[in-house]
mmCIF file of C-alpha atoms in Angstrom:
data_model
loop_
_atom_site.group_PDB
_atom_site.id
_atom_site.type_symbol
_atom_site.label_atom_id
_atom_site.label_comp_id
_atom_site.label_asym_id
_atom_site.label_seq_id
_atom_site.Cartn_x
_atom_site.Cartn_y
_atom_site.Cartn_z
ATOM 1 C CA ALA L 28 -13.050 -7.497 -33.832
ATOM 2 C CA GLN L 29 -13.670 -7.302 -30.009
ATOM 3 C CA SER L 30 -16.490 -6.212 -27.953
ATOM 4 C CA VAL L 31 -17.725 -6.285 -24.281
ATOM 5 C CA THR L 32 -21.353 -6.399 -23.153
ATOM 6 C CA GLN L 33 -21.926 -5.477 -19.600
ATOM 7 C CA LEU L 34 -25.438 -6.361 -18.279
ATOM 8 C CA GLY L 35 -26.830 -3.923 -16.181
ATOM 9 C CA SER L 36 -25.793 -0.372 -15.821
ATOM 10 C CA HIS L 37 -26.725 -0.211 -12.254
ATOM 11 C CA VAL L 38 -26.541 -3.198 -9.637
ATOM 12 C CA SER L 39 -27.767 -2.554 -6.048
ATOM 13 C CA VAL L 40 -27.023 -5.123 -3.043
ATOM 14 C CA SER L 41 -27.376 -5.007 0.513
ATOM 15 C CA GLU L 42 -24.115 -5.000 2.672
ATOM 16 C CA GLY L 43 -22.994 -8.519 3.316
ATOM 17 C CA ALA L 44 -24.625 -9.896 0.066
ATOM 18 C CA LEU L 45 -23.171 -11.436 -2.744
ATOM 19 C CA VAL L 46 -22.055 -9.278 -5.710
ATOM 20 C CA LEU L 47 -22.415 -10.668 -9.232
ATOM 21 C CA LEU L 48 -21.478 -8.166 -12.280
ATOM 22 C CA ARG L 49 -21.933 -9.802 -15.533
ATOM 23 C CA CYS L 50 -19.705 -9.393 -18.645
ATOM 24 C CA ASN L 51 -19.919 -11.189 -21.806
ATOM 25 C CA TYR L 52 -17.191 -10.761 -24.657
ATOM 26 C CA SER L 53 -16.942 -11.324 -28.367
ATOM 27 C CA SER L 54 -13.399 -12.085 -29.916
ATOM 28 C CA SER L 55 -12.103 -13.626 -33.150
ATOM 29 C CA VAL L 56 -8.792 -14.726 -31.048
ATOM 30 C CA PRO L 57 -8.195 -15.888 -27.769
ATOM 31 C CA PRO L 58 -8.973 -13.036 -25.578
ATOM 32 C CA TYR L 59 -7.327 -11.284 -22.511
ATOM 33 C CA LEU L 60 -9.902 -10.199 -20.063
ATOM 34 C CA PHE L 61 -9.887 -7.571 -17.179
ATOM 35 C CA TRP L 62 -11.870 -6.080 -14.676
ATOM 36 C CA TYR L 63 -11.281 -2.472 -13.678
ATOM 37 C CA VAL L 64 -12.733 -0.404 -10.897
ATOM 38 C CA GLN L 65 -13.360 3.293 -11.068
ATOM 39 C CA TYR L 66 -14.039 5.251 -7.672
ATOM 40 C CA PRO L 67 -15.560 8.716 -8.208
ATOM 41 C CA ASN L 68 -13.114 11.249 -9.586
ATOM 42 C CA GLN L 69 -10.210 8.816 -9.727
ATOM 43 C CA GLY L 70 -8.653 6.870 -12.528
ATOM 44 C CA LEU L 71 -9.096 3.050 -13.097
ATOM 45 C CA GLN L 72 -7.637 0.463 -11.029
ATOM 46 C CA LEU L 73 -6.937 -3.104 -12.037
ATOM 47 C CA LEU L 74 -9.041 -5.544 -10.101
ATOM 48 C CA LEU L 75 -7.941 -8.751 -11.995
ATOM 49 C CA LYS L 76 -6.990 -9.988 -15.289
ATOM 50 C CA TYR L 77 -7.209 -13.526 -17.213
ATOM 51 C CA THR L 78 -4.312 -14.473 -19.429
ATOM 52 C CA SER L 79 -5.116 -17.880 -20.589
ATOM 53 C CA ALA L 80 -3.740 -19.564 -17.352
ATOM 54 C CA ALA L 81 -6.295 -20.418 -14.636
ATOM 55 C CA THR L 82 -9.835 -19.942 -15.475
ATOM 56 C CA LEU L 83 -10.666 -18.767 -12.082
ATOM 57 C CA VAL L 84 -8.955 -15.596 -11.551
ATOM 58 C CA LYS L 85 -8.728 -13.936 -8.016
ATOM 59 C CA GLY L 86 -8.210 -10.483 -7.666
ATOM 60 C CA ILE L 87 -7.760 -7.643 -5.006
ATOM 61 C CA ASN L 88 -10.327 -6.871 -2.405
ATOM 62 C CA GLY L 89 -11.645 -10.096 -2.397
ATOM 63 C CA PHE L 90 -13.044 -10.220 -5.911
ATOM 64 C CA GLU L 91 -12.761 -13.126 -8.402
ATOM 65 C CA ALA L 92 -13.905 -13.911 -11.893
ATOM 66 C CA GLU L 93 -14.234 -17.072 -13.849
ATOM 67 C CA PHE L 94 -13.520 -17.427 -17.566
ATOM 68 C CA LYS L 95 -16.099 -19.502 -19.353
ATOM 69 C CA LYS L 96 -15.290 -19.874 -22.882
ATOM 70 C CA SER L 97 -18.516 -21.601 -23.995
ATOM 71 C CA GLU L 98 -20.664 -18.925 -22.348
ATOM 72 C CA THR L 99 -18.204 -16.210 -23.688
ATOM 73 C CA SER L 100 -18.333 -14.806 -20.339
ATOM 74 C CA PHE L 101 -16.347 -13.139 -17.522
ATOM 75 C CA HIS L 102 -18.453 -12.437 -14.562
ATOM 76 C CA LEU L 103 -17.143 -10.735 -11.406
ATOM 77 C CA THR L 104 -18.340 -11.880 -8.026
ATOM 78 C CA LYS L 105 -17.636 -11.000 -4.225
ATOM 79 C CA PRO L 106 -19.006 -13.279 -1.539
ATOM 80 C CA SER L 107 -19.982 -10.316 0.802
ATOM 81 C CA ALA L 108 -20.245 -6.729 -0.351
ATOM 82 C CA HIS L 109 -18.793 -3.887 1.912
ATOM 83 C CA MET L 110 -19.923 -0.087 1.463
ATOM 84 C CA SER L 111 -16.419 0.702 0.267
ATOM 85 C CA ASP L 112 -17.174 -1.435 -2.891
ATOM 86 C CA ALA L 113 -19.505 1.200 -4.131
ATOM 87 C CA ALA L 114 -18.073 2.332 -7.419
ATOM 88 C CA GLU L 115 -18.051 1.799 -11.329
ATOM 89 C CA TYR L 116 -16.922 -1.443 -12.653
ATOM 90 C CA PHE L 117 -15.512 -1.818 -16.101
ATOM 91 C CA CYS L 118 -14.908 -5.226 -18.182
ATOM 92 C CA ALA L 119 -12.496 -5.022 -20.926
ATOM 93 C CA VAL L 120 -11.242 -7.299 -23.498
ATOM 94 C CA SER L 121 -7.985 -7.261 -25.387
ATOM 95 C CA ALA L 122 -6.301 -9.388 -27.994
ATOM 96 C CA SER L 123 -2.729 -8.122 -27.194
ATOM 97 C CA SER L 124 -2.903 -6.192 -23.754
ATOM 98 C CA TYR L 125 -2.332 -3.202 -25.271
ATOM 99 C CA LYS L 126 -5.556 -2.289 -26.861
ATOM 100 C CA LEU L 127 -8.310 -2.535 -24.130
ATOM 101 C CA ILE L 128 -11.815 -2.494 -25.555
ATOM 102 C CA PHE L 129 -13.983 -1.502 -22.454
ATOM 103 C CA GLY L 130 -17.584 -2.165 -21.676
ATOM 104 C CA SER L 131 -19.943 0.831 -20.751
ATOM 105 C CA GLY L 132 -19.526 0.041 -17.135
ATOM 106 C CA THR L 133 -21.653 -1.284 -14.206
ATOM 107 C CA ARG L 134 -22.428 1.259 -11.182
ATOM 108 C CA LEU L 135 -22.407 -1.006 -8.126
ATOM 109 C CA LEU L 136 -24.581 0.578 -5.248
ATOM 110 C CA VAL L 137 -24.154 -0.985 -1.842
ATOM 111 C CA ARG L 138 -27.095 -0.419 0.806
ATOM 112 C CA PRO L 139 -26.474 -0.350 4.382
ATOM 113 C CA GLU E 11 6.125 5.254 -5.873
ATOM 114 C CA ALA E 12 3.920 8.217 -7.705
ATOM 115 C CA GLY E 13 1.144 7.288 -9.784
ATOM 116 C CA VAL E 14 0.322 8.792 -13.401
ATOM 117 C CA VAL E 15 0.077 12.489 -12.973
ATOM 118 C CA GLN E 16 -2.307 14.494 -15.144
ATOM 119 C CA SER E 17 -3.137 18.289 -15.117
ATOM 120 C CA PRO E 18 -5.313 20.164 -14.925
ATOM 121 C CA ARG E 19 -7.878 17.915 -13.423
ATOM 122 C CA TYR E 20 -10.917 20.180 -14.611
ATOM 123 C CA LYS E 21 -11.212 22.567 -17.493
ATOM 124 C CA ILE E 22 -14.236 24.572 -18.741
ATOM 125 C CA ILE E 23 -13.768 26.237 -21.998
ATOM 126 C CA GLU E 24 -15.921 27.822 -24.622
ATOM 127 C CA LYS E 25 -16.361 26.082 -27.997
ATOM 128 C CA LYS E 26 -13.668 26.748 -30.734
ATOM 129 C CA GLN E 27 -10.954 27.333 -28.058
ATOM 130 C CA PRO E 28 -7.711 25.458 -27.702
ATOM 131 C CA VAL E 29 -7.039 23.305 -24.811
ATOM 132 C CA ALA E 30 -4.216 21.121 -23.446
ATOM 133 C CA PHE E 31 -3.832 18.365 -21.293
ATOM 134 C CA TRP E 32 -0.634 17.089 -19.701
ATOM 135 C CA CYS E 33 0.393 13.591 -18.375
ATOM 136 C CA ASN E 34 3.431 12.455 -16.545
ATOM 137 C CA PRO E 35 3.532 8.627 -16.389
ATOM 138 C CA ILE E 36 4.967 6.214 -13.934
ATOM 139 C CA SER E 37 8.821 6.628 -13.642
ATOM 140 C CA GLY E 38 10.103 3.984 -16.146
ATOM 141 C CA HIS E 39 7.093 3.296 -18.047
ATOM 142 C CA ASN E 40 7.852 3.206 -21.693
ATOM 143 C CA THR E 41 4.263 2.828 -22.963
ATOM 144 C CA LEU E 42 1.830 5.830 -22.638
ATOM 145 C CA TYR E 43 -1.670 5.909 -23.592
ATOM 146 C CA TRP E 44 -4.476 8.725 -24.011
ATOM 147 C CA TYR E 45 -8.116 7.608 -23.609
ATOM 148 C CA ARG E 46 -11.316 9.607 -23.874
ATOM 149 C CA GLN E 47 -14.235 8.669 -21.418
ATOM 150 C CA ASN E 48 -17.774 9.838 -22.368
ATOM 151 C CA LEU E 49 -20.376 10.240 -19.757
ATOM 152 C CA GLY E 50 -21.823 6.837 -19.103
ATOM 153 C CA GLN E 51 -19.199 4.931 -21.188
ATOM 154 C CA GLY E 52 -16.076 3.071 -20.802
ATOM 155 C CA PRO E 53 -12.592 4.563 -21.711
ATOM 156 C CA GLU E 54 -11.908 4.748 -25.646
ATOM 157 C CA LEU E 55 -8.192 4.770 -26.685
ATOM 158 C CA LEU E 56 -7.101 7.557 -28.478
ATOM 159 C CA ILE E 57 -3.326 7.092 -28.930
ATOM 160 C CA ARG E 58 -0.500 4.889 -27.606
ATOM 161 C CA TYR E 59 3.181 5.798 -27.626
ATOM 162 C CA GLU E 60 6.074 3.489 -27.344
ATOM 163 C CA ASN E 61 8.723 5.851 -26.008
ATOM 164 C CA GLU E 62 8.354 8.899 -28.221
ATOM 165 C CA GLU E 63 6.672 7.035 -31.146
ATOM 166 C CA ALA E 64 3.119 7.058 -31.722
ATOM 167 C CA VAL E 65 2.558 3.452 -32.555
ATOM 168 C CA ASP E 66 -1.506 3.395 -32.768
ATOM 169 C CA ASP E 67 -3.126 6.667 -33.334
ATOM 170 C CA SER E 68 -6.001 4.995 -35.560
ATOM 171 C CA GLN E 69 -8.753 6.458 -33.290
ATOM 172 C CA LEU E 70 -7.269 10.005 -32.873
ATOM 173 C CA PRO E 71 -9.462 12.751 -34.640
ATOM 174 C CA LYS E 72 -6.515 14.183 -36.560
ATOM 175 C CA ASP E 73 -8.443 17.315 -37.716
ATOM 176 C CA ARG E 74 -8.457 18.784 -34.423
ATOM 177 C CA PHE E 75 -6.581 16.578 -32.082
ATOM 178 C CA SER E 76 -2.795 16.324 -31.599
ATOM 179 C CA ALA E 77 -0.581 14.583 -29.173
ATOM 180 C CA GLU E 78 2.989 14.734 -28.389
ATOM 181 C CA ARG E 79 5.772 12.916 -26.303
ATOM 182 C CA LEU E 80 8.879 14.499 -27.181
ATOM 183 C CA LYS E 81 11.417 13.151 -24.803
ATOM 184 C CA GLY E 82 9.535 9.719 -24.195
ATOM 185 C CA VAL E 83 8.356 10.565 -20.782
ATOM 186 C CA ASP E 84 5.652 13.042 -20.153
ATOM 187 C CA SER E 85 3.027 13.844 -22.986
ATOM 188 C CA THR E 86 0.569 16.517 -23.985
ATOM 189 C CA LEU E 87 -2.636 16.059 -25.644
ATOM 190 C CA LYS E 88 -4.280 19.171 -27.476
ATOM 191 C CA ILE E 89 -7.531 19.833 -28.880
ATOM 192 C CA GLN E 90 -7.913 22.875 -31.398
ATOM 193 C CA PRO E 91 -10.470 23.876 -31.783
ATOM 194 C CA ALA E 92 -12.716 22.363 -29.375
ATOM 195 C CA GLU E 93 -16.262 21.457 -30.008
ATOM 196 C CA LEU E 94 -19.298 20.688 -27.686
ATOM 197 C CA GLY E 95 -18.955 17.018 -28.288
ATOM 198 C CA ASP E 96 -15.410 16.928 -26.830
ATOM 199 C CA SER E 97 -16.648 17.149 -23.320
ATOM 200 C CA ALA E 98 -15.596 14.214 -21.549
ATOM 201 C CA VAL E 99 -12.659 13.050 -19.123
ATOM 202 C CA TYR E 100 -9.408 12.287 -20.623
ATOM 203 C CA LEU E 101 -7.600 9.824 -18.970
ATOM 204 C CA CYS E 102 -3.801 9.021 -19.577
ATOM 205 C CA ALA E 103 -2.283 5.594 -18.403
ATOM 206 C CA SER E 104 1.024 4.065 -18.673
ATOM 207 C CA SER E 105 2.710 0.576 -18.650
ATOM 208 C CA SER E 106 6.225 -0.880 -18.865
ATOM 209 C CA GLY E 107 5.609 -2.119 -22.198
ATOM 210 C CA GLN E 108 6.013 -5.676 -21.337
ATOM 211 C CA THR E 109 3.536 -8.270 -22.440
ATOM 212 C CA LEU E 110 0.252 -8.473 -20.421
ATOM 213 C CA ASP E 111 1.837 -5.609 -18.286
ATOM 214 C CA THR E 112 -0.886 -3.583 -16.247
ATOM 215 C CA GLN E 113 -2.214 -0.217 -17.337
ATOM 216 C CA TYR E 114 -1.957 2.218 -14.842
ATOM 217 C CA PHE E 115 -4.372 5.061 -14.997
ATOM 218 C CA GLY E 116 -4.236 8.654 -13.870
ATOM 219 C CA PRO E 117 -7.163 10.599 -12.428
ATOM 220 C CA GLY E 118 -8.148 12.035 -15.782
ATOM 221 C CA THR E 119 -8.893 15.552 -16.886
ATOM 222 C CA ARG E 120 -12.673 16.416 -17.009
ATOM 223 C CA LEU E 121 -13.176 18.899 -19.810
ATOM 224 C CA THR E 122 -16.564 20.850 -20.307
ATOM 225 C CA VAL E 123 -17.001 22.839 -23.474
ATOM 226 C CA LEU E 124 -19.809 25.458 -23.429
#
């Protein structure tokens, strides 16, 4: 069985500050891990994915995430937040890439 | 290239009424997914199609939900009769079907059951 826990339903940062969104996973097999972003009234858009290659994964819009097996974590970071980053972010785990198990999401607020 | 198209975008119905959602995937994508996203939650897979075959419908409440993808292209998800607890956003996604291929999501249909 697989599951995802996203710590913090809301995260607030100032514009220009570091963004850190936390994701911990549970998986009985080597996982594939994903981060998606959802803007209001839109579908989910893939930010990045880990597929057992490099543990540091770079995505779109300046985001990156690091796979840490010992900590069962896949936290999302961005060095400097922009106002346009305000959205909801979902971490997901999969054993196959077909069936994604999503976390409950973290809403990122960016203060001017 | 057009993305995943869904209609309607919003639907309000009274309980016990039927409702249907339509999805047109990205051209050439063989795999189609329907997800349900409850308020404040992540999406949950309802059903996955490979071409016209439903290969994973284990999470679909079959007593009231049905889906079809007759020609392996567009798809319809139906609820009959709707219950108050069915209020949610219904998302459609598609992928090429290759291993680890990205799932591309449509904007969803927001269903409100009164």
